[in-house]
Every structure is written in structure tokens, then in C-alpha cells.
mmCIF file of C-alpha atoms in Angstrom:
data_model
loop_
_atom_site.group_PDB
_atom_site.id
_atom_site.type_symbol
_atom_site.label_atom_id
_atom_site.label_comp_id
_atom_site.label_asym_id
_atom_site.label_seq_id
_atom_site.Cartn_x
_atom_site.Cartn_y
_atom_site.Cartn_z
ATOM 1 C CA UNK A 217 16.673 18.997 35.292
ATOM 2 C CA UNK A 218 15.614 15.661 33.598
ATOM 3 C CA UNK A 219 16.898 14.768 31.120
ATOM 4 C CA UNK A 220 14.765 14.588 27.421
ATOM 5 C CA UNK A 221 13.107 11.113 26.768
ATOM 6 C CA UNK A 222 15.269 9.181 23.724
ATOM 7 C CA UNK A 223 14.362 9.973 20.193
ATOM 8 C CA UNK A 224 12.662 7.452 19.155
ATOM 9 C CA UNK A 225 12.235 6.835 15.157
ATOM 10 C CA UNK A 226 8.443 7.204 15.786
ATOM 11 C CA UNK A 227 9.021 10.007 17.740
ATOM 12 C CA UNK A 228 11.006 11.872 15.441
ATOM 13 C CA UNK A 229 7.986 11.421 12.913
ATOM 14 C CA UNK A 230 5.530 12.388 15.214
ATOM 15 C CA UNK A 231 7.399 16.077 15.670
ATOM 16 C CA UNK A 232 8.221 16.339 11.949
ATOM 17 C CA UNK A 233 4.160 15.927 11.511
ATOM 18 C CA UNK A 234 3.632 18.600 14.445
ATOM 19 C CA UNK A 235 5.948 20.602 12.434
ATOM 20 C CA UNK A 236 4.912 20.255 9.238
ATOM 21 C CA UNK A 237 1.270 20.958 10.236
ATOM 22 C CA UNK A 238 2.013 23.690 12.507
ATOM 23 C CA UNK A 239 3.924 25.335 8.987
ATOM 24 C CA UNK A 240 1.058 24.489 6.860
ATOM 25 C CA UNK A 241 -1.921 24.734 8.473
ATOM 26 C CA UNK A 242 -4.378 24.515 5.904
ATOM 27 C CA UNK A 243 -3.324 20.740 4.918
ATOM 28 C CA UNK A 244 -6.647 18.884 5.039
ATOM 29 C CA UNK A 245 -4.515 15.608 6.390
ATOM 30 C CA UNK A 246 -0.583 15.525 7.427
ATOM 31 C CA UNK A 247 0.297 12.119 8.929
ATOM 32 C CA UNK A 248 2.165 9.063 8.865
ATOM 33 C CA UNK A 249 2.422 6.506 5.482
ATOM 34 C CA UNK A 250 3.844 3.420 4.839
ATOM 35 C CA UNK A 251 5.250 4.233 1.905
ATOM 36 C CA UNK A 252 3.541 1.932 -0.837
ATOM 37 C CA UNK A 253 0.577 2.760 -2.231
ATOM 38 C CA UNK A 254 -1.751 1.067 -4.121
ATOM 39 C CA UNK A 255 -4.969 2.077 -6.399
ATOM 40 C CA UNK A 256 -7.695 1.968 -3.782
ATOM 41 C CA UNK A 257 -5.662 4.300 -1.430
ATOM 42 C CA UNK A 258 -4.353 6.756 -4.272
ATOM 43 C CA UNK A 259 -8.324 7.531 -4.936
ATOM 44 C CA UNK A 260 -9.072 7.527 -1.457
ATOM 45 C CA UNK A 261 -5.902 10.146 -0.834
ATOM 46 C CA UNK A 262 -6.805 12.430 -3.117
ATOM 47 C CA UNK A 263 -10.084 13.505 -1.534
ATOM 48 C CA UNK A 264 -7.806 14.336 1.337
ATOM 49 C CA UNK A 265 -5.853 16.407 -0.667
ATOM 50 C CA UNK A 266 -4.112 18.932 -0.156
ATOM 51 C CA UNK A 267 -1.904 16.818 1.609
ATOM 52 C CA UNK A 268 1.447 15.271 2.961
ATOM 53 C CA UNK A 269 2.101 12.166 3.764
ATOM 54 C CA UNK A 270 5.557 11.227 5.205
ATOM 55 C CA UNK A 271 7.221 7.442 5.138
ATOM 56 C CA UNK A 272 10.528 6.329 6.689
ATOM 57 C CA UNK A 273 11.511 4.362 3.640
ATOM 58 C CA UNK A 274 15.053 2.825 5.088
ATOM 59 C CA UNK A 275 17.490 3.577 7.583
ATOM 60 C CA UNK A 276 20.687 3.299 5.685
ATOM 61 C CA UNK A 277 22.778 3.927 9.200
ATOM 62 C CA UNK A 278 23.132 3.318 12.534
ATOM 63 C CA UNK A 279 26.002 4.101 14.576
ATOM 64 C CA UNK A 280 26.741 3.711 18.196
ATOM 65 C CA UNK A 281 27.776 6.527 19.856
ATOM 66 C CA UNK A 282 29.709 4.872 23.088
ATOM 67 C CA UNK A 283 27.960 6.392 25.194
ATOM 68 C CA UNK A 284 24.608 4.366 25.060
ATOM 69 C CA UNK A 285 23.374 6.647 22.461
ATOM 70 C CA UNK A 286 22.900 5.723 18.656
ATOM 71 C CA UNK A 287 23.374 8.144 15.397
ATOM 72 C CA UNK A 288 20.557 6.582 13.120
ATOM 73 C CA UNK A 289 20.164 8.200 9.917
ATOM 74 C CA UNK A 290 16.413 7.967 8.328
ATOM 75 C CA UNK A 291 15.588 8.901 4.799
ATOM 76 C CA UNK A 292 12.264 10.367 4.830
ATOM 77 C CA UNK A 293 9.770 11.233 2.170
ATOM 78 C CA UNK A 294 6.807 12.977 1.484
ATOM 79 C CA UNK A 295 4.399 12.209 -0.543
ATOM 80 C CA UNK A 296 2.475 15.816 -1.353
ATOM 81 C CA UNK A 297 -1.042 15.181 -2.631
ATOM 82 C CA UNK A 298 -2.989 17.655 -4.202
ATOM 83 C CA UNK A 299 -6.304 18.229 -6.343
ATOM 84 C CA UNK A 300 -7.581 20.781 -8.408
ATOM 85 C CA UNK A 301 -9.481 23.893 -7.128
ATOM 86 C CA UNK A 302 -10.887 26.952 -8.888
ATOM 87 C CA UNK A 303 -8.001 29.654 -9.245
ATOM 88 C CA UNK A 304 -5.414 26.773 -8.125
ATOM 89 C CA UNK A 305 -4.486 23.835 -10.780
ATOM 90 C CA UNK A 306 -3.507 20.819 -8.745
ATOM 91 C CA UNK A 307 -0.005 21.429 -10.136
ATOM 92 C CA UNK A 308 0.730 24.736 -8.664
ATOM 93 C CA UNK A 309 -1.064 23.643 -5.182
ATOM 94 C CA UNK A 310 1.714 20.653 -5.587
ATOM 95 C CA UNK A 311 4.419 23.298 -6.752
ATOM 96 C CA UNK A 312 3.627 25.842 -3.489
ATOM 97 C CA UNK A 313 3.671 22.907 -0.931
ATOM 98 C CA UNK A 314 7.190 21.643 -2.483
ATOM 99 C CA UNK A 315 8.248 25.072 -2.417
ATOM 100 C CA UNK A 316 7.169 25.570 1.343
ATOM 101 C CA UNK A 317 8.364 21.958 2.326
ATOM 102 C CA UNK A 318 11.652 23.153 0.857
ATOM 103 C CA UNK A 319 11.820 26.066 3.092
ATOM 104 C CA UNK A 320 10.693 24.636 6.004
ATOM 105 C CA UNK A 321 12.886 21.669 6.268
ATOM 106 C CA UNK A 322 16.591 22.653 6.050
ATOM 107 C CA UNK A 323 17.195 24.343 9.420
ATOM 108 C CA UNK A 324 14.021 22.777 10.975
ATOM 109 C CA UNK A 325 15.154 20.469 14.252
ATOM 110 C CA UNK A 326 11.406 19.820 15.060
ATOM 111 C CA UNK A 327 11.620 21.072 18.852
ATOM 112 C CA UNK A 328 14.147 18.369 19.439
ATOM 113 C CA UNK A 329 17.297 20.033 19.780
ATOM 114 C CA UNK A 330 20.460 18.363 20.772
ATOM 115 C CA UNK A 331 18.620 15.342 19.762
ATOM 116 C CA UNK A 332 18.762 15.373 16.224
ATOM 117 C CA UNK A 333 20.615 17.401 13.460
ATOM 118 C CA UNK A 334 19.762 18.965 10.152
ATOM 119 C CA UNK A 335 18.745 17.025 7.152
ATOM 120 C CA UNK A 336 21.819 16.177 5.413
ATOM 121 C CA UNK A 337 20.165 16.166 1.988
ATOM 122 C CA UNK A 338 17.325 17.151 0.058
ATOM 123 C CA UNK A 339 15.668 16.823 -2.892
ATOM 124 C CA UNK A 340 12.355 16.415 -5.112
ATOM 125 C CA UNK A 341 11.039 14.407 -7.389
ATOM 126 C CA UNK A 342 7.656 14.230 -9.268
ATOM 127 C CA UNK A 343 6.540 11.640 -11.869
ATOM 128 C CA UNK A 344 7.366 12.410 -15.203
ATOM 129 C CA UNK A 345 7.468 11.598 -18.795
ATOM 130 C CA UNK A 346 11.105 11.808 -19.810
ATOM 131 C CA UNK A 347 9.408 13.306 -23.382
ATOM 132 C CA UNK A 348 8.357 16.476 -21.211
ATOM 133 C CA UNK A 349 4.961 15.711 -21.404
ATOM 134 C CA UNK A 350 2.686 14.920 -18.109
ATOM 135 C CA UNK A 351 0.041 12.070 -19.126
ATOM 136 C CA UNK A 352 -2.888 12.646 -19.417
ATOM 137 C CA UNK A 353 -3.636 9.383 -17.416
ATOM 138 C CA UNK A 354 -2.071 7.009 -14.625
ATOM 139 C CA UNK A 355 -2.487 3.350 -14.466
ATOM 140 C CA UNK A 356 -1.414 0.874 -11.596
ATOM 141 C CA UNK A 357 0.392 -2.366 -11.004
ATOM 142 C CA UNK A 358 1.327 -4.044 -8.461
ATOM 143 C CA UNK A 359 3.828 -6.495 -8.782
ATOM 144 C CA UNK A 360 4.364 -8.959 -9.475
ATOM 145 C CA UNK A 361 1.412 -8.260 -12.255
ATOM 146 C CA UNK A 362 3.136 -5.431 -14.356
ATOM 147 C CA UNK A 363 5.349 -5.552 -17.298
ATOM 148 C CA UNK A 364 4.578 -6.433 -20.667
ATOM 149 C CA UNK A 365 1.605 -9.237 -21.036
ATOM 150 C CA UNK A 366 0.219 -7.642 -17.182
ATOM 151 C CA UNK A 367 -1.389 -4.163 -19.006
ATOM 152 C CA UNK A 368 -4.938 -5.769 -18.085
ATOM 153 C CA UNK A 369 -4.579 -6.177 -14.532
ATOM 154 C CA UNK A 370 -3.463 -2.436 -14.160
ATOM 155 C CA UNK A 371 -5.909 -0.010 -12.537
ATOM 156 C CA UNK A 372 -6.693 3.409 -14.093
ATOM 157 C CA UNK A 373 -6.122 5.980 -11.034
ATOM 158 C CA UNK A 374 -5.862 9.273 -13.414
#
């Protein structure tokens, strides 16, 4: 029997997607991201919504094994994008694909077994006022135009 082609850290992604989409099949878009986003895109995202978008945003570790093999560890994130609907508030369609995301991740091995290992952490964040109160709207920079003196060159996205 032949042996399984290497993982690959494209590879990897590509069967976390399959996963992912496989789990959730009502996503309108599941794929790949670089990780930064800017105005134009954010807009252009959220008529794709709902939606996940995953980015490899460093790879804090990379051991070799001896044996020609490498233990590389990856932190991923994804980006869940979603839009209001009647009967579902974008904020609970965000909420249930956390939720599932969450379920779906901790013992998942993405049909690569013996080839990878369980996440060894995970967590969620959202964007948030620390008053407790979600704005209202959302504005833009990209540096190095923000700060102080830069409020003009922001771009209002919500």
C-alpha cells in the first residue's frame, strides 16, 4: 500500500474547507483568505454571507521529526461572515456558525489521519466595544493612515 502524499500546509487547508463545507452545507462561500481585509472586500464579503473564510495567520513552529518528517504547527482562523435575514438577525446566524464551528473542530482530523493531530487550542473572538455596546457603525483604516489626525481617510463599512 502507498503510502499518503505529505501534508502540505495548503493541503491541510484545502481538507479543513472540504470539511467545513461538507458540516455546513448551506454556507453560500467557504474558502481560503489571506487574512487582511480591507473596505472594498468587507462590502464585497458580505453579499457572500453566510460565510467562512479561513487564513493561516503564522506558523509559530516547526519541528523536525528525524525521520524526514516535520511537526509544523499553524494557527488558523476563521473569519465567519454573516448578514441579516428575516427570522435570523445577522448576530444569531454569526452565533449558530460559531457554535457549529466549535463543535465541529475539536476532534475533527479532516480525513487526514496519522497526518495531523487535534487542534491544540481554541477560541473566539468577535469585535466589541469594551462598554458592552455593539456600534452602531464600522469605519476602516489602513495603516499607516489611522490614529488620531487619519479619521478622514477611514471608510464607513457598517
Amino acid at each position: 500500500m502507498a503510502e499518503p502524499a505529505p501534508v502540505t500546509l495548503l493541503s491541510f487547508l484545502e481538507a479543513v474547507i472540504a470539511g467545513v463545507k461538507k458540516r455546513l452545507p448551506t454556507l453560500k462561500a467557504c474558502d481560503l483568505h489571506c487574512g487582511r481585509f480591507d473596505a472594498s472586500e468587507l462590502k464585497q464579503l458580505g453579499k457572500k454571507a453566510p460565510a467562512i473564510y479561513l487564513a493561516a495567520l503564522a506558523v509559530p513552529g516547526n519541528m523536525a521529526l528525524g525521520d524526514g518528517r516535520h511537526h509544523v504547527e499553524l494557527q488558523l482562523t476563521a473569519f465567519v461572515v454573516a448578514k441579516d435575514l428575516p427570522g435570523l438577525p445577522r448576530d444569531r446566524a454569526v452565533l449558530n456558525l460559531v457554535e457549529s464551528l466549535m463543535l465541529l473542530i475539536p476532534d475533527s482530523l479532516w480525513g487526514l489521519q496519522g497526518q495531523c493531530s487535534t487542534p491544540q487550542r481554541l477560541d473566539a473572538h468577535n469585535i466589541w466595544n469594551e462598554s458592552g455596546v455593539l456600534p452602531k457603525e464600522v469605519y476602516v483604516g489602513i495603516e499607516p493612515d489611522t490614529g488620531t489626525g487619519n479619521e478622514h481617510e477611514y471608510e464607513r463599512i457598517v
